[in-house]
PDB file of C-alpha atoms in Angstrom:
ATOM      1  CA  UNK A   1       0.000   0.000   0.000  1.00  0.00           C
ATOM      2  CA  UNK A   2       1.506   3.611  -1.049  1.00  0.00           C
ATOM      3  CA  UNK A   3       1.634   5.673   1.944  1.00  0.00           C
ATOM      4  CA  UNK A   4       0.462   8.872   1.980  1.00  0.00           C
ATOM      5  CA  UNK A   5       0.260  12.009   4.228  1.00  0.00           C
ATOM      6  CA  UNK A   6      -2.173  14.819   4.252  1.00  0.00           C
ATOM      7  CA  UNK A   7      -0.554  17.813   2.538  1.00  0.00           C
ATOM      8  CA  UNK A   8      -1.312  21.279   0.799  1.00  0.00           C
ATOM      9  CA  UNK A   9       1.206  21.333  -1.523  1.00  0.00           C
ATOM     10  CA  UNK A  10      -1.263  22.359  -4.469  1.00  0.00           C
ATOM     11  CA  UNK A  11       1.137  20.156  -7.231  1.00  0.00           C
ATOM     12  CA  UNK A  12       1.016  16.856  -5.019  1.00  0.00           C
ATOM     13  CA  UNK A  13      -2.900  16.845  -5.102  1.00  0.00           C
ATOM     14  CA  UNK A  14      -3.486  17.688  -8.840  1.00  0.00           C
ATOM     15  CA  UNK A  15      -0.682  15.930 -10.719  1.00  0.00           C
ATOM     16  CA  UNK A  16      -0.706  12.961  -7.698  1.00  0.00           C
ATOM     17  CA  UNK A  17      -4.068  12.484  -8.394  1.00  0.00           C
ATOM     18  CA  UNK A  18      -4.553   9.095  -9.493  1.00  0.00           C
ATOM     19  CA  UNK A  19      -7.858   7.424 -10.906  1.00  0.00           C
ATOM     20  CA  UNK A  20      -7.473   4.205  -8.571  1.00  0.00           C
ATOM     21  CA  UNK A  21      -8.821   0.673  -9.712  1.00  0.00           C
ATOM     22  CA  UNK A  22      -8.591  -1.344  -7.015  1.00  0.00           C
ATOM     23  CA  UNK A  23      -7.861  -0.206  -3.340  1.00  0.00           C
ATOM     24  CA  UNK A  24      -6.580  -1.639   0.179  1.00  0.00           C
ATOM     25  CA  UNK A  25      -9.753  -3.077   2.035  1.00  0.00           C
ATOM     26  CA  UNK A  26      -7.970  -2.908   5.412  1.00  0.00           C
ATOM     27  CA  UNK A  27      -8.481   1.021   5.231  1.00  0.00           C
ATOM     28  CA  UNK A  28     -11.576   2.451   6.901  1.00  0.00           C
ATOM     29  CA  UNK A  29     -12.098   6.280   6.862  1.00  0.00           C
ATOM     30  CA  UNK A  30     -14.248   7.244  10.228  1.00  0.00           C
ATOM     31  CA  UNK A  31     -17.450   9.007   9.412  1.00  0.00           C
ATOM     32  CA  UNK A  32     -15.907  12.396  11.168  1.00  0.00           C
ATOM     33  CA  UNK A  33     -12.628  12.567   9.242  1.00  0.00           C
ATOM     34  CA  UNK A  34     -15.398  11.603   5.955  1.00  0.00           C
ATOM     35  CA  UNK A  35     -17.595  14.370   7.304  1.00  0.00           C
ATOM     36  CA  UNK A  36     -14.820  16.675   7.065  1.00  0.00           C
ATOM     37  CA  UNK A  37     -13.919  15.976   3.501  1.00  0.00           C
ATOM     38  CA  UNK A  38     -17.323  16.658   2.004  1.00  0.00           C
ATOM     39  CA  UNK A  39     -17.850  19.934   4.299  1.00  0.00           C
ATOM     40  CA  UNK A  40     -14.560  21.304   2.454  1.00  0.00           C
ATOM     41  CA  UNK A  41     -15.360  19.832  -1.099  1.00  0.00           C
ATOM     42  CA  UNK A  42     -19.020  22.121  -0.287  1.00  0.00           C
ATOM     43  CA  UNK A  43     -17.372  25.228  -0.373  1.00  0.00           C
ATOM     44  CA  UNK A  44     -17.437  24.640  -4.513  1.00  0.00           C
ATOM     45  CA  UNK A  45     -18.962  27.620  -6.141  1.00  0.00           C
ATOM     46  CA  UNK A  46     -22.972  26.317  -6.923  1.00  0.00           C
ATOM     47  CA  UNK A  47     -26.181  28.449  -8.889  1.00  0.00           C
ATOM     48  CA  UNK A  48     -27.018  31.364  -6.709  1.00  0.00           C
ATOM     49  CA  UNK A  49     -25.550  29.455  -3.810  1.00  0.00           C
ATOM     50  CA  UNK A  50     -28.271  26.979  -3.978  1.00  0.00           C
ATOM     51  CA  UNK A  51     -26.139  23.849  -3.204  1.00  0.00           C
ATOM     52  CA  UNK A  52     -28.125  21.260  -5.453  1.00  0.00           C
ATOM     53  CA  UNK A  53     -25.474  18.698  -3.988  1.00  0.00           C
ATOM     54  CA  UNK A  54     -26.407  15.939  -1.815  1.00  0.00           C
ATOM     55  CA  UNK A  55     -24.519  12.544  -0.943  1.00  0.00           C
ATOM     56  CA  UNK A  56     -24.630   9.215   0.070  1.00  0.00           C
ATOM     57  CA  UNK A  57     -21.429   7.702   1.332  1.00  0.00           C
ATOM     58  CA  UNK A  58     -22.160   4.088   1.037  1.00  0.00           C
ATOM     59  CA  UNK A  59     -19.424   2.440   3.868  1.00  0.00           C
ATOM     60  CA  UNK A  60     -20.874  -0.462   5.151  1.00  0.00           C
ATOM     61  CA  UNK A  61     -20.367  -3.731   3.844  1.00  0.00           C
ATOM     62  CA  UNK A  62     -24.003  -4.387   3.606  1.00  0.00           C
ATOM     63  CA  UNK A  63     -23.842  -1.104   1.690  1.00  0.00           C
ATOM     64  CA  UNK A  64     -21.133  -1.978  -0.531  1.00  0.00           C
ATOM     65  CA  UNK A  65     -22.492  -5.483  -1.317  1.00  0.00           C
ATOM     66  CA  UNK A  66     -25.606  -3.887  -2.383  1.00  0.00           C
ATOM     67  CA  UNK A  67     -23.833  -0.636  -4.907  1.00  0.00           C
ATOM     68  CA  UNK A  68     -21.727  -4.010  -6.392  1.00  0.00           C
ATOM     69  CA  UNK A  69     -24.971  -5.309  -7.726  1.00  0.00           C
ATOM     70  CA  UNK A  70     -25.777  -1.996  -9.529  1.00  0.00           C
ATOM     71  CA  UNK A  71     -22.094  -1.341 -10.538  1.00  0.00           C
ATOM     72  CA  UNK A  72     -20.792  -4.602 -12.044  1.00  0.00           C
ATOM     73  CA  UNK A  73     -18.104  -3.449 -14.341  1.00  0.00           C
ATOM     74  CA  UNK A  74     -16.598  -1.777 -11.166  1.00  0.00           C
ATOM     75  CA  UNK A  75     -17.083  -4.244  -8.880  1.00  0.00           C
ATOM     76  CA  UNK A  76     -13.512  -4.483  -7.363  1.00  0.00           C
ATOM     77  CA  UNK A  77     -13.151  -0.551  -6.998  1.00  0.00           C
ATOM     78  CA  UNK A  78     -16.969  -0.877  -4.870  1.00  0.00           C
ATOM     79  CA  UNK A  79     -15.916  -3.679  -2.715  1.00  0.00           C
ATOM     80  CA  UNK A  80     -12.080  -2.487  -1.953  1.00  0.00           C
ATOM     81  CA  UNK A  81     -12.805   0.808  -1.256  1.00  0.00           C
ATOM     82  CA  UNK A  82     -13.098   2.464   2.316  1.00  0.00           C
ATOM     83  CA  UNK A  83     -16.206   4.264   0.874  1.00  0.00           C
ATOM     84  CA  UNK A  84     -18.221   5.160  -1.870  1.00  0.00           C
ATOM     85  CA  UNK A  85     -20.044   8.561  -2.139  1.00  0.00           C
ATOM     86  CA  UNK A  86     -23.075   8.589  -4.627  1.00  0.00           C
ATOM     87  CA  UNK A  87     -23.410  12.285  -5.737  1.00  0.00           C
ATOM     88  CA  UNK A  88     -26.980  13.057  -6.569  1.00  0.00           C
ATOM     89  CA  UNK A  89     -28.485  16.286  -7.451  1.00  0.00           C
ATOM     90  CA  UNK A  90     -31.537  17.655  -5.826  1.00  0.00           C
ATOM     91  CA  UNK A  91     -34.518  19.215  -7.748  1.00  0.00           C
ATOM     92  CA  UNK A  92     -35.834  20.562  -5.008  1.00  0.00           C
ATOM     93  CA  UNK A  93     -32.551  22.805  -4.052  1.00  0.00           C
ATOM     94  CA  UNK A  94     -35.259  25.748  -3.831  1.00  0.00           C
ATOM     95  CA  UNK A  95     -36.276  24.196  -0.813  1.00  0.00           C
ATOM     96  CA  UNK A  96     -33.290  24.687   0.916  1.00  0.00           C
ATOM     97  CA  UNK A  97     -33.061  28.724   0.042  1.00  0.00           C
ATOM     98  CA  UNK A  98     -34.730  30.227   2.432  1.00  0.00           C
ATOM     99  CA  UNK A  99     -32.476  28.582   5.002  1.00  0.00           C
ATOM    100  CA  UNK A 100     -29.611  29.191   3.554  1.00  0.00           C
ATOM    101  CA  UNK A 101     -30.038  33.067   2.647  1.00  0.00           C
ATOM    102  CA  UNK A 102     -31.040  33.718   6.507  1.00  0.00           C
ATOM    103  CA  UNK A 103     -27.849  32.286   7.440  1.00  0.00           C
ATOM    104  CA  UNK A 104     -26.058  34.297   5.128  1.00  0.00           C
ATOM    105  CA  UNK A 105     -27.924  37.358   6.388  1.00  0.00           C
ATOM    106  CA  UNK A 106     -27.158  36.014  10.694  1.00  0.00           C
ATOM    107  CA  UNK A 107     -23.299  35.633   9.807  1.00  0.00           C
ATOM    108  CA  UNK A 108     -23.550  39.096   7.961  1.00  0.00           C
ATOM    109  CA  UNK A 109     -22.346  37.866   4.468  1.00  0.00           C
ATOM    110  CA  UNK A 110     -25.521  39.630   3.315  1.00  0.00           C
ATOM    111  CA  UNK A 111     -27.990  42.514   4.110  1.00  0.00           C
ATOM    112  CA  UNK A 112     -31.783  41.727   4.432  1.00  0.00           C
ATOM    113  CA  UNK A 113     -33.108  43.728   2.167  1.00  0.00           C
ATOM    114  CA  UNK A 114     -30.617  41.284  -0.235  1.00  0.00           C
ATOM    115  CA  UNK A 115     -31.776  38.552   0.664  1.00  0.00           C
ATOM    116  CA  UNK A 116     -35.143  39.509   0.356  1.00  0.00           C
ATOM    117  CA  UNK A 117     -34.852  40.808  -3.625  1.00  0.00           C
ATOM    118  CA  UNK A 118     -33.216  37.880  -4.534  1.00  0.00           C
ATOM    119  CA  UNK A 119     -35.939  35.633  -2.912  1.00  0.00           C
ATOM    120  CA  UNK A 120     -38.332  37.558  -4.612  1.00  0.00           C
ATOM    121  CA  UNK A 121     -36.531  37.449  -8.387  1.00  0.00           C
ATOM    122  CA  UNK A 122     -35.317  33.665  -8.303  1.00  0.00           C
ATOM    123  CA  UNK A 123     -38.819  32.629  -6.781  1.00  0.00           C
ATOM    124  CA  UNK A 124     -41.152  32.700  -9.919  1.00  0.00           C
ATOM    125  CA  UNK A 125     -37.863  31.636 -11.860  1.00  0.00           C
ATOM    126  CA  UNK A 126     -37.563  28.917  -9.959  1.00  0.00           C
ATOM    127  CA  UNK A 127     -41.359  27.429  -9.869  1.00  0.00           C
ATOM    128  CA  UNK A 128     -41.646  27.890 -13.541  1.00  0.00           C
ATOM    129  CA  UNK A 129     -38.339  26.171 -15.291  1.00  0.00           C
ATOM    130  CA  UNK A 130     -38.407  23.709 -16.851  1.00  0.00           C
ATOM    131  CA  UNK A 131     -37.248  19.843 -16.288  1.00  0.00           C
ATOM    132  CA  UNK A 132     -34.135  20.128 -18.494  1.00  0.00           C
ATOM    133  CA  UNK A 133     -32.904  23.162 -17.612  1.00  0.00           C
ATOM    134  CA  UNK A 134     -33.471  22.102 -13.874  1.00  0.00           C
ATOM    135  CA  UNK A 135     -31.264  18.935 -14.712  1.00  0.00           C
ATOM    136  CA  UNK A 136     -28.897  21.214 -16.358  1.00  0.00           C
ATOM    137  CA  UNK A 137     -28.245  23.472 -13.438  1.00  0.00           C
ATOM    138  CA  UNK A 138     -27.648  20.707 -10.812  1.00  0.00           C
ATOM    139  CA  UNK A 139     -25.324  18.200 -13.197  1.00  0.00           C
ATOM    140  CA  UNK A 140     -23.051  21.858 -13.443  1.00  0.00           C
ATOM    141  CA  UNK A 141     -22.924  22.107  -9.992  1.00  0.00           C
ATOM    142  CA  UNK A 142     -23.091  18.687  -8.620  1.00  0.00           C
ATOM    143  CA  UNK A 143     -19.681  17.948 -11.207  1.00  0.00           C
ATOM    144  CA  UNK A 144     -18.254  21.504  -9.527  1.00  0.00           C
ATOM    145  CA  UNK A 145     -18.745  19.817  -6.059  1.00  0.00           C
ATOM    146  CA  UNK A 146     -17.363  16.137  -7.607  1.00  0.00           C
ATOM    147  CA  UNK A 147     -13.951  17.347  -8.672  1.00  0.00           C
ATOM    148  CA  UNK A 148     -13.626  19.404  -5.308  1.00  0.00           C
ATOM    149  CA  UNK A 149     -14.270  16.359  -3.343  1.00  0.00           C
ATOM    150  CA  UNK A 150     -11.702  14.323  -5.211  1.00  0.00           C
ATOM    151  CA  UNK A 151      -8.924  16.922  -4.768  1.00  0.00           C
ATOM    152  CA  UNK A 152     -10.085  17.400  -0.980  1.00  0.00           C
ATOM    153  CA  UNK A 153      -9.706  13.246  -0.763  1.00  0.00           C
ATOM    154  CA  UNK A 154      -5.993  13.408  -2.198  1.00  0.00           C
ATOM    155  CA  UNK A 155      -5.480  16.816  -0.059  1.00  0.00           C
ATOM    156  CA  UNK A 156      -6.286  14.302   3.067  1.00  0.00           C
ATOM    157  CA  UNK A 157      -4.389  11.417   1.829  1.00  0.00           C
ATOM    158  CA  UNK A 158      -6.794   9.807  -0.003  1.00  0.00           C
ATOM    159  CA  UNK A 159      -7.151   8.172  -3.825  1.00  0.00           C
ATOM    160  CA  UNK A 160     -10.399   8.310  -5.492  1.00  0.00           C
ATOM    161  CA  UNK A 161     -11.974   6.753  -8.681  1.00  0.00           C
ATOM    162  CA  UNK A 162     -14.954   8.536 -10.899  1.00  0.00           C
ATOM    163  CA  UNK A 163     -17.483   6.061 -12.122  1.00  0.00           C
ATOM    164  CA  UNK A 164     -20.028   6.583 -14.529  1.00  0.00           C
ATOM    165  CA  UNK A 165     -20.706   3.087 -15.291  1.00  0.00           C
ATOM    166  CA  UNK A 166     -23.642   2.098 -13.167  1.00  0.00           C
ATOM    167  CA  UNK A 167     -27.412   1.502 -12.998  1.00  0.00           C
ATOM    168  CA  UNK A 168     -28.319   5.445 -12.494  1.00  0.00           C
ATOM    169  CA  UNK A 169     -31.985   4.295 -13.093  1.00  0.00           C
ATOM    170  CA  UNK A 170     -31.803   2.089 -10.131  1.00  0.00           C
ATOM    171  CA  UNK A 171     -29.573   3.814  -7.187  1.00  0.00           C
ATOM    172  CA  UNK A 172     -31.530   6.467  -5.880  1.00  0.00           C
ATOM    173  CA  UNK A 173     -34.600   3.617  -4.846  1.00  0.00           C
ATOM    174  CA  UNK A 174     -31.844   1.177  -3.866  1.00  0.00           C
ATOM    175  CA  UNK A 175     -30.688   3.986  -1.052  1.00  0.00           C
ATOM    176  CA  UNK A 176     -34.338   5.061  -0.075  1.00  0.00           C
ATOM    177  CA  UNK A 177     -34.509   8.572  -2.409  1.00  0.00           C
ATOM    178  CA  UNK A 178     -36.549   9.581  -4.034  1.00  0.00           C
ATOM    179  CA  UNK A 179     -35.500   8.939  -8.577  1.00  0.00           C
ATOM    180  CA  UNK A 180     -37.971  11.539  -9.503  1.00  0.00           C
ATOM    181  CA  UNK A 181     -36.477  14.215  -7.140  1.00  0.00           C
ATOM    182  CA  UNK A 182     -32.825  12.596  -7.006  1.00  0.00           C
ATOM    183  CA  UNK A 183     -30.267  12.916 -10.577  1.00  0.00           C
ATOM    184  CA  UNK A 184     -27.678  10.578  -9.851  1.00  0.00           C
ATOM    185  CA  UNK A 185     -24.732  12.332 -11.077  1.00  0.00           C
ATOM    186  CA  UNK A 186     -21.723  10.200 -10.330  1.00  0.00           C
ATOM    187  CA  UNK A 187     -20.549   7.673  -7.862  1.00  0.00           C
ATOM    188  CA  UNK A 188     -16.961   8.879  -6.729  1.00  0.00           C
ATOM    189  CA  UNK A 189     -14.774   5.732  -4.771  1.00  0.00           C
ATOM    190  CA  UNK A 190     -11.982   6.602  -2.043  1.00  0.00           C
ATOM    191  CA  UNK A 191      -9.686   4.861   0.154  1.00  0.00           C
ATOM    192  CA  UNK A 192      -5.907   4.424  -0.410  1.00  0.00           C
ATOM    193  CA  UNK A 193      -4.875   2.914  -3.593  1.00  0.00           C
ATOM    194  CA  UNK A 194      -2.359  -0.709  -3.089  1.00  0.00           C
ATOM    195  CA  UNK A 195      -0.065   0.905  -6.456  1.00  0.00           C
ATOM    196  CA  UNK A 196       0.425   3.584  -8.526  1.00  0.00           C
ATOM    197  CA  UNK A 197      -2.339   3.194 -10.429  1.00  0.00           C
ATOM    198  CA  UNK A 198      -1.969   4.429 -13.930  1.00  0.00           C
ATOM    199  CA  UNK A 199      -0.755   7.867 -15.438  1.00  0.00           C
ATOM    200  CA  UNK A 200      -3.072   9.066 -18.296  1.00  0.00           C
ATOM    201  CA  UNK A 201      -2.146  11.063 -21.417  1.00  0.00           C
ATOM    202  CA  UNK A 202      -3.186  15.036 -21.623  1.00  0.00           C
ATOM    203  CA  UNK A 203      -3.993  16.825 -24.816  1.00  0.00           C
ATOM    204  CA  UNK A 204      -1.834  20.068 -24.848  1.00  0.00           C
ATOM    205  CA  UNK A 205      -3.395  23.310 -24.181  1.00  0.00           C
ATOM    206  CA  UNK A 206      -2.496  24.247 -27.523  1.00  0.00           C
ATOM    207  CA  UNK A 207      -5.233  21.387 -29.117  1.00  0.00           C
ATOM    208  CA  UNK A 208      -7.939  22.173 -26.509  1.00  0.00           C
ATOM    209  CA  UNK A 209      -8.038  25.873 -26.253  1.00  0.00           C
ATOM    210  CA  UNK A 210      -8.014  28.819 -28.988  1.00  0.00           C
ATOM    211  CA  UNK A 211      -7.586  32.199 -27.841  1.00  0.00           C
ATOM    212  CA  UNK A 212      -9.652  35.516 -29.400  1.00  0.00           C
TER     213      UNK A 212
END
């Protein structure tokens, strides 16, 4: 097993970043030091600060027996793994405004008569769009919130695996949510890696980006 320390050395976390295939099952992360990671990967930038985000950190074996079923191709990166966190993205983020504008307004981070405009403005704009552009919003933010909690894992120690391969039409029910309310977005493995893993080949900047 590689050993790694926590650090903040910016370089280590990007270009040690690793997608991991299979890790060391003898590594448990506690809930609290787990807790800790996703409150730092929050602090992505989100729509209007609406925090469509929400997570289920599947840690159990019970848990992890079950997510194998609906993620077959990455079976061995589900069953090795300290954890995996299901990233879903709420429809219902609106819910949540009105609690989090007072807070902003009780730490001081904004006046009340702000709050109250912007209530009043993203209200109506809320209640009347539409499905897709609903689904739009919260994939943005919920893949803002993704990377973050990837670079927080490595900033802790940690090695992490994206997976899109899995039965998204069947995970929210399997964890008691809600499918019509819940957009499974990604399902994001960590725990500490037993190699290297693999290096991956970048396009330069010169083929990706064109400057005006």
């Amino acid at each position: 097993m590689l050993k790694y320390q926590k650090t903040n050395d910016f370089n280590e976390i990007v270009y040690g970043r690793r997608s991991i295939k299979v890790y060391d099952p003898s590594v448990k992360i506690s809930r609290e030091e787990m807790t800790e990671i996703i409150a730092q990967a929050s602090k992505a930038p989100s729509s209007i600060n609406f925090q469509p985000w929400r997570f289920v950190v599947v840690d159990s074996e019970e848990g992890k027996a079950k997510l194998a079923t609906l993620a077959k191709f990455n079976k061995d990166k589900v069953l090795s793994s300290s954890a995996v966190i299901a990233v879903f993205g709420d429809r219902n983020n609106f819910d949540y405004a009105e609690e989090i504008f007072s807070k902003a307004v009780q730490l001081g981070y904004m006046p009340q008569e702000v709050k109250e405009a912007q209530l009043n403005y993203f209200k109506p704009f809320y209640e009347n769009m539409s499905d897709e552009q609903m689904k739009d919003i919260v994939m943005l933010d919920a893949g803002l919130v993704s990377m973050q909690l990837m670079l927080v894992a490595r900033s802790f120690g940690y090695d992490t695996n994206p997976i899109g391969g899995y039965e998204k039409d069947k995970i929210a029910e399997a964890y008691g949510l809600d499918k019509e309310r819940y957009i499974p977005i990604m399902l994001i493995s960590i725990g500490k890696a037993i190699n290297e893993g693999y290096q991956s080949y970048r396009l330069p900047v010169d083929t990706t980006t064109i400057w005006k």
